[in-house]
XYZ file of C-alpha atoms in Angstrom:
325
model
C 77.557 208.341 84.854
C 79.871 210.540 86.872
C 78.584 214.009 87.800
C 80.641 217.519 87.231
C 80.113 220.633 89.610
C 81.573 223.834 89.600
C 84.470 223.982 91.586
C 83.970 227.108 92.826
C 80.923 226.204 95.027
C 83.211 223.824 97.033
C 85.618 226.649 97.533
C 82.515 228.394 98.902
C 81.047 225.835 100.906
C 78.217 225.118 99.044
C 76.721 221.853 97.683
C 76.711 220.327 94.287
C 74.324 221.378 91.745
C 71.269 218.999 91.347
C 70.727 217.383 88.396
C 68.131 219.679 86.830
C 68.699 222.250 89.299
C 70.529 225.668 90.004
C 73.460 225.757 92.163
C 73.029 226.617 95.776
C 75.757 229.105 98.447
C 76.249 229.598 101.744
C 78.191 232.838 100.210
C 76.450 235.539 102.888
C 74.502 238.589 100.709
C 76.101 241.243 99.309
C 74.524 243.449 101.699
C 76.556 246.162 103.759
C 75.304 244.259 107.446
C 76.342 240.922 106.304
C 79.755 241.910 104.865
C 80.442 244.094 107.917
C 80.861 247.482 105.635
C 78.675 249.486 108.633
C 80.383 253.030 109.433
C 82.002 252.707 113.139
C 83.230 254.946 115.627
C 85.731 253.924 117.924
C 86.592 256.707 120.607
C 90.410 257.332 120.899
C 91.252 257.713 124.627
C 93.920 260.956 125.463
C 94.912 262.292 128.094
C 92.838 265.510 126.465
C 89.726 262.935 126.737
C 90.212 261.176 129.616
C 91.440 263.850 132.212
C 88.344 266.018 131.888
C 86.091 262.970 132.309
C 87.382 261.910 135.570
C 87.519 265.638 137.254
C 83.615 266.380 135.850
C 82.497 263.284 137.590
C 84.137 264.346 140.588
C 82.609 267.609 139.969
C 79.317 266.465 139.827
C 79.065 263.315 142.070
C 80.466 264.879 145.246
C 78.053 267.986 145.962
C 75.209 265.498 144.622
C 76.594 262.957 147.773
C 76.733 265.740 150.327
C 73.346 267.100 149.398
C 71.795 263.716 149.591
C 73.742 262.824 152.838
C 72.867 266.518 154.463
C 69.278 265.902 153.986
C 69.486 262.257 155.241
C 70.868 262.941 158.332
C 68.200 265.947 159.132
C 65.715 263.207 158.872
C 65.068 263.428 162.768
C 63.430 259.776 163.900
C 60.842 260.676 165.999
C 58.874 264.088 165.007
C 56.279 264.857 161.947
C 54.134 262.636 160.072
C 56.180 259.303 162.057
C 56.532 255.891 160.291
C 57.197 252.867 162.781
C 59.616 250.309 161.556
C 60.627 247.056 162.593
C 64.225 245.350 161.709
C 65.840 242.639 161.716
C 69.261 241.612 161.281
C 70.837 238.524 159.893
C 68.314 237.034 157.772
C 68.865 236.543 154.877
C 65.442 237.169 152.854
C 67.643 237.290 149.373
C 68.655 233.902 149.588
C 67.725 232.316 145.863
C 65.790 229.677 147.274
C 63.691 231.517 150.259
C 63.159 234.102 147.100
C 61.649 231.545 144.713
C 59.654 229.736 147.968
C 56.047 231.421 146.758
C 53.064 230.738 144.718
C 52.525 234.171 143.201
C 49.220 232.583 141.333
C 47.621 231.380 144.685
C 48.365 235.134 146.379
C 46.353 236.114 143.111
C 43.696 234.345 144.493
C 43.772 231.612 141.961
C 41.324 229.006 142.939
C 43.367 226.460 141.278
C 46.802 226.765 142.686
C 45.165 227.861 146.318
C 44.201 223.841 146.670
C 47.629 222.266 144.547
C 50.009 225.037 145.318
C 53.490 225.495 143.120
C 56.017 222.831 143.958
C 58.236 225.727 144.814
C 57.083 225.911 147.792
C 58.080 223.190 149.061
C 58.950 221.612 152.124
C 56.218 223.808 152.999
C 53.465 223.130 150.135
C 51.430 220.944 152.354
C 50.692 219.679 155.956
C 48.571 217.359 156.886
C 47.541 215.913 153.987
C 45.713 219.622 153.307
C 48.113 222.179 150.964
C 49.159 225.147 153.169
C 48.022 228.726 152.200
C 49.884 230.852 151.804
C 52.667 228.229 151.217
C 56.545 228.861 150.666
C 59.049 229.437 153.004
C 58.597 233.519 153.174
C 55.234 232.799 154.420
C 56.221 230.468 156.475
C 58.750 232.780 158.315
C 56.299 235.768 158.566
C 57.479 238.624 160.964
C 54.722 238.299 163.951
C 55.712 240.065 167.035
C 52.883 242.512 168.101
C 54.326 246.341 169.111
C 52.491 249.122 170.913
C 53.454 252.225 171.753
C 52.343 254.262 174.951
C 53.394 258.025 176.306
C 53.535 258.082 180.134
C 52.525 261.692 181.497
C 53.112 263.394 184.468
C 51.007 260.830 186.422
C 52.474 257.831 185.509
C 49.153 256.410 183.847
C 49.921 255.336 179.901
C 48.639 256.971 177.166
C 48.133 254.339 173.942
C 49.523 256.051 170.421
C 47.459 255.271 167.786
C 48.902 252.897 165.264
C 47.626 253.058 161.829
C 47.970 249.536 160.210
C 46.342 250.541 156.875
C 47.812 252.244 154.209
C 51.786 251.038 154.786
C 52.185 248.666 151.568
C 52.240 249.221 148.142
C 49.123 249.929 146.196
C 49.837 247.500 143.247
C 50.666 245.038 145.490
C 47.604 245.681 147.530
C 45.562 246.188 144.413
C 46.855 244.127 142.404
C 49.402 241.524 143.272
C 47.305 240.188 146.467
C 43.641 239.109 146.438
C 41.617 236.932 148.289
C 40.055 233.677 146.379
C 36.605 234.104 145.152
C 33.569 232.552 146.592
C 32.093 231.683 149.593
C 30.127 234.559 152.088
C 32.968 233.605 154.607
C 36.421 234.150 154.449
C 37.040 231.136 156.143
C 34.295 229.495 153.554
C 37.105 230.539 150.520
C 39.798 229.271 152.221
C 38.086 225.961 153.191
C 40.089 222.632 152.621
C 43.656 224.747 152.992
C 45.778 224.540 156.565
C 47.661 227.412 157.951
C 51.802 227.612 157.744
C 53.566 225.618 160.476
C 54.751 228.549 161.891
C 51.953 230.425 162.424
C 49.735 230.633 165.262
C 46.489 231.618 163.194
C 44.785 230.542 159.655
C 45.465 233.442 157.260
C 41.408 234.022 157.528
C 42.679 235.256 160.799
C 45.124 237.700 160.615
C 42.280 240.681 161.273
C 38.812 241.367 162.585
C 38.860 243.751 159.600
C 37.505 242.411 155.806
C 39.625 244.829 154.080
C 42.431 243.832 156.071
C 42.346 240.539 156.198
C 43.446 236.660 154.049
C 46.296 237.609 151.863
C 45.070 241.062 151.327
C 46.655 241.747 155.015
C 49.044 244.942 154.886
C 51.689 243.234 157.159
C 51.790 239.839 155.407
C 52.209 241.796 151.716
C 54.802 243.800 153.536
C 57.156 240.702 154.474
C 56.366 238.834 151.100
C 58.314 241.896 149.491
C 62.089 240.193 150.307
C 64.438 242.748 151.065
C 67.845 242.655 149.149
C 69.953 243.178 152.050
C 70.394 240.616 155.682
C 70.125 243.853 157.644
C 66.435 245.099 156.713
C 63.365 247.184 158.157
C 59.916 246.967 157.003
C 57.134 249.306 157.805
C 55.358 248.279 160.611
C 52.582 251.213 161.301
C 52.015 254.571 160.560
C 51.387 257.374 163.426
C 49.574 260.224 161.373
C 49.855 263.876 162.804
C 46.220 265.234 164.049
C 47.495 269.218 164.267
C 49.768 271.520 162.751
C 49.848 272.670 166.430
C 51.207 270.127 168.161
C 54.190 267.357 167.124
C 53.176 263.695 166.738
C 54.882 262.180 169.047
C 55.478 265.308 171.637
C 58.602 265.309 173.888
C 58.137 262.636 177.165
C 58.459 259.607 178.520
C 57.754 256.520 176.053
C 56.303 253.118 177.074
C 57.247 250.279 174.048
C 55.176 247.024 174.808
C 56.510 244.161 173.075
C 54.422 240.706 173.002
C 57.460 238.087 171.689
C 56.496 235.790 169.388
C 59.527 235.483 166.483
C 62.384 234.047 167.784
C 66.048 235.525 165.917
C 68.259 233.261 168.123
C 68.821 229.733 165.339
C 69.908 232.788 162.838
C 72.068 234.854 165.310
C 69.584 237.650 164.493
C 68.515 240.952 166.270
C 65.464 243.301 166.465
C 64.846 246.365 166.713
C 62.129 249.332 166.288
C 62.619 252.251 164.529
C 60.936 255.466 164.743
C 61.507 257.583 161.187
C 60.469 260.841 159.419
C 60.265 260.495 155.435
C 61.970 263.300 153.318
C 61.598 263.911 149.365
C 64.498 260.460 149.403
C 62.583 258.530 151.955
C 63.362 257.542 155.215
C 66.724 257.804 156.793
C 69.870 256.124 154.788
C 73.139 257.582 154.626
C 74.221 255.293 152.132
C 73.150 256.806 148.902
C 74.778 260.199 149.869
C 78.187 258.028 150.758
C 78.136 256.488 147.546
C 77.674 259.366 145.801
C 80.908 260.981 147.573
C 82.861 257.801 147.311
C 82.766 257.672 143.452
C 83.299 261.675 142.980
C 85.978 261.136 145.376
C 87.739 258.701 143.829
C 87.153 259.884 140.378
C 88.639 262.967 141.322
C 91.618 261.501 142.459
C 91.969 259.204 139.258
C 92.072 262.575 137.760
C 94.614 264.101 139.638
C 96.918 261.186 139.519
C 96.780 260.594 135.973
C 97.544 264.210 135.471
C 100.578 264.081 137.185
C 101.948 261.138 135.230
C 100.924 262.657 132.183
C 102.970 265.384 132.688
C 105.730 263.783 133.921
C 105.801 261.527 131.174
C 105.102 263.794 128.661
C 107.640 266.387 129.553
C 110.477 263.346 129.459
C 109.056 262.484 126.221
C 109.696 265.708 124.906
C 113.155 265.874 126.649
C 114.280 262.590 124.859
C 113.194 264.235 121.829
C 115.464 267.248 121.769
C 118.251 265.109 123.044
C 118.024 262.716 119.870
């Protein structure tokens, strides 16, 4: 027995009735949303618009730039409370593999993924038969030259600055991000059954005499696991603190900067270098925020100025044509 449908519901797209049934439609509902009856506002650009955009931008951006790049350059690098930096140049921390080359749940101190690390980490998620800890190639490539600092006075004999190596990474990641695996008395006890990184000289139980200081809670390893965006980087090295009002941190003299070599830059073409900063209410010193800042009012301004000029020249041949008609 042949079957009869409304032939509208084709049309629509929708399937036959079934026998007994109601009639089904992809028809969407009649609801303002789904029939695209929304009020919109699309922005007509004019001259009268447009113009007055570009010079307030220019307006704005420029004195922002050259108060941002007026106070970075009276950053002066070597007096107040003094940060010591070290950089490096040509390596390439942002690369997207080197970035993903971590275990972030063993640097938790997950007692799990400390013994079977990520497989992100490899070729360096095991040695020896033994997984490495902390594994991953950032680890692995961990900034370890040792700098000190001395003042030579009048008779020759050096004076050692204090460093502070405390207090120069980021709370959360102190706090937080970075903890030592539970267990054992020892720190060598929790990290028992792991090997160190092929790079390194010493177990990460080893990085300092001090508790507080020491596995993956160390300030200068959390420091270089924070990969810098950029192939020409510094990271905070130490922190000379200022002991009087009276007298400057690091007081005018002859400096003594005692290097013991242990990361070699030459397979990346790289270069280091210590750096000696101030902090202001933008940081240390970088020019680059203030340049940027002028750049973009700069050329916003010009945009301005150029599109002025045609407007008026086109406009006022416009209006020419018209009274010649």
């Amino acid at each position: 027995m042949a079957m009869n449908y409304n032939s509208k519901d084709e049309v629509d797209g929708g399937p036959p009735c079934a026998p007994g049934g109601t009639a089904k439609s992809r028809r969407p509902d009649n609801t303002a949303f789904k029939q695209q009856r929304l009020p919109a506002w699309q922005p007509i650009l004019t001259a009268g618009t447009v113009l007055p955009t570009f010079f307030i931008i220019g307006l704005i951006f420029i004195p922002i730039g050259i108060g941002i790049f007026v106070t970075s350059n009276n950053i002066r690098e070597i007096e107040g409370n003094v940060f010591m930096y070290y950089g490096l140049s040509n390596f390439y921390q942002n690369h997207r593999r080197y970035v993903k080359s971590r275990d972030d749940s063993q640097l938790n101190g997950d007692s799990s993924a400390l013994l079977n690390p990520s497989k992100e980490c490899e070729p360096y998620r095991r040695n020896e038969d033994k997984p490495i800890a902390p594994c991953g190639a950032i680890a692995n490539s961990m900034f370890n030259d040792t700098l000190e600092l001395f003042l030579i006075g009048n008779d020759s004999s050096p004076t050692p600055i204090t460093l502070k190596k405390k207090g120069i990474a980021w709370w959360t990641d102190k706090n937080v991000k970075f903890r030592n695996p539970p267990g054992g008395e020892t720190l060598e006890e929790r990290f028992k059954g792991t090997t160190k990184p092929v790079n390194w000289l010493n177990p990460v139980y080893m990085l300092d005499s001090d508790p507080d200081n020491n596995g993956f809670i160390n300030e200068d390893f959390i420091v270089w696991m924070r990969t810098a965006a950029l192939p020409t980087f510094r990271k905070l090295y130490r922190l000379i603190e200022r002991k009087s009002d009276l007298h400057p941190t690091l007081p005018a003299g002859r400096y003594y900067l005692n290097i013991t070599y242990n990361y070699p830059v030459h397979s990346f073409d790289g270069r280091k270098r210590m750096i000696l900063s101030t902090i202001s209410w933008m940081g240390g010193k970088n020019p680059f925020l203030g340049i940027a800042y002028i750049a973009i009012g700069s050329i916003s301004f010009l945009l301005g100025v150029v599109l002025l000029v045609i407007n008026h020249k086109y406009r006022n041949s416009s209006n020419t044509a018209d009274i010649t008609i």
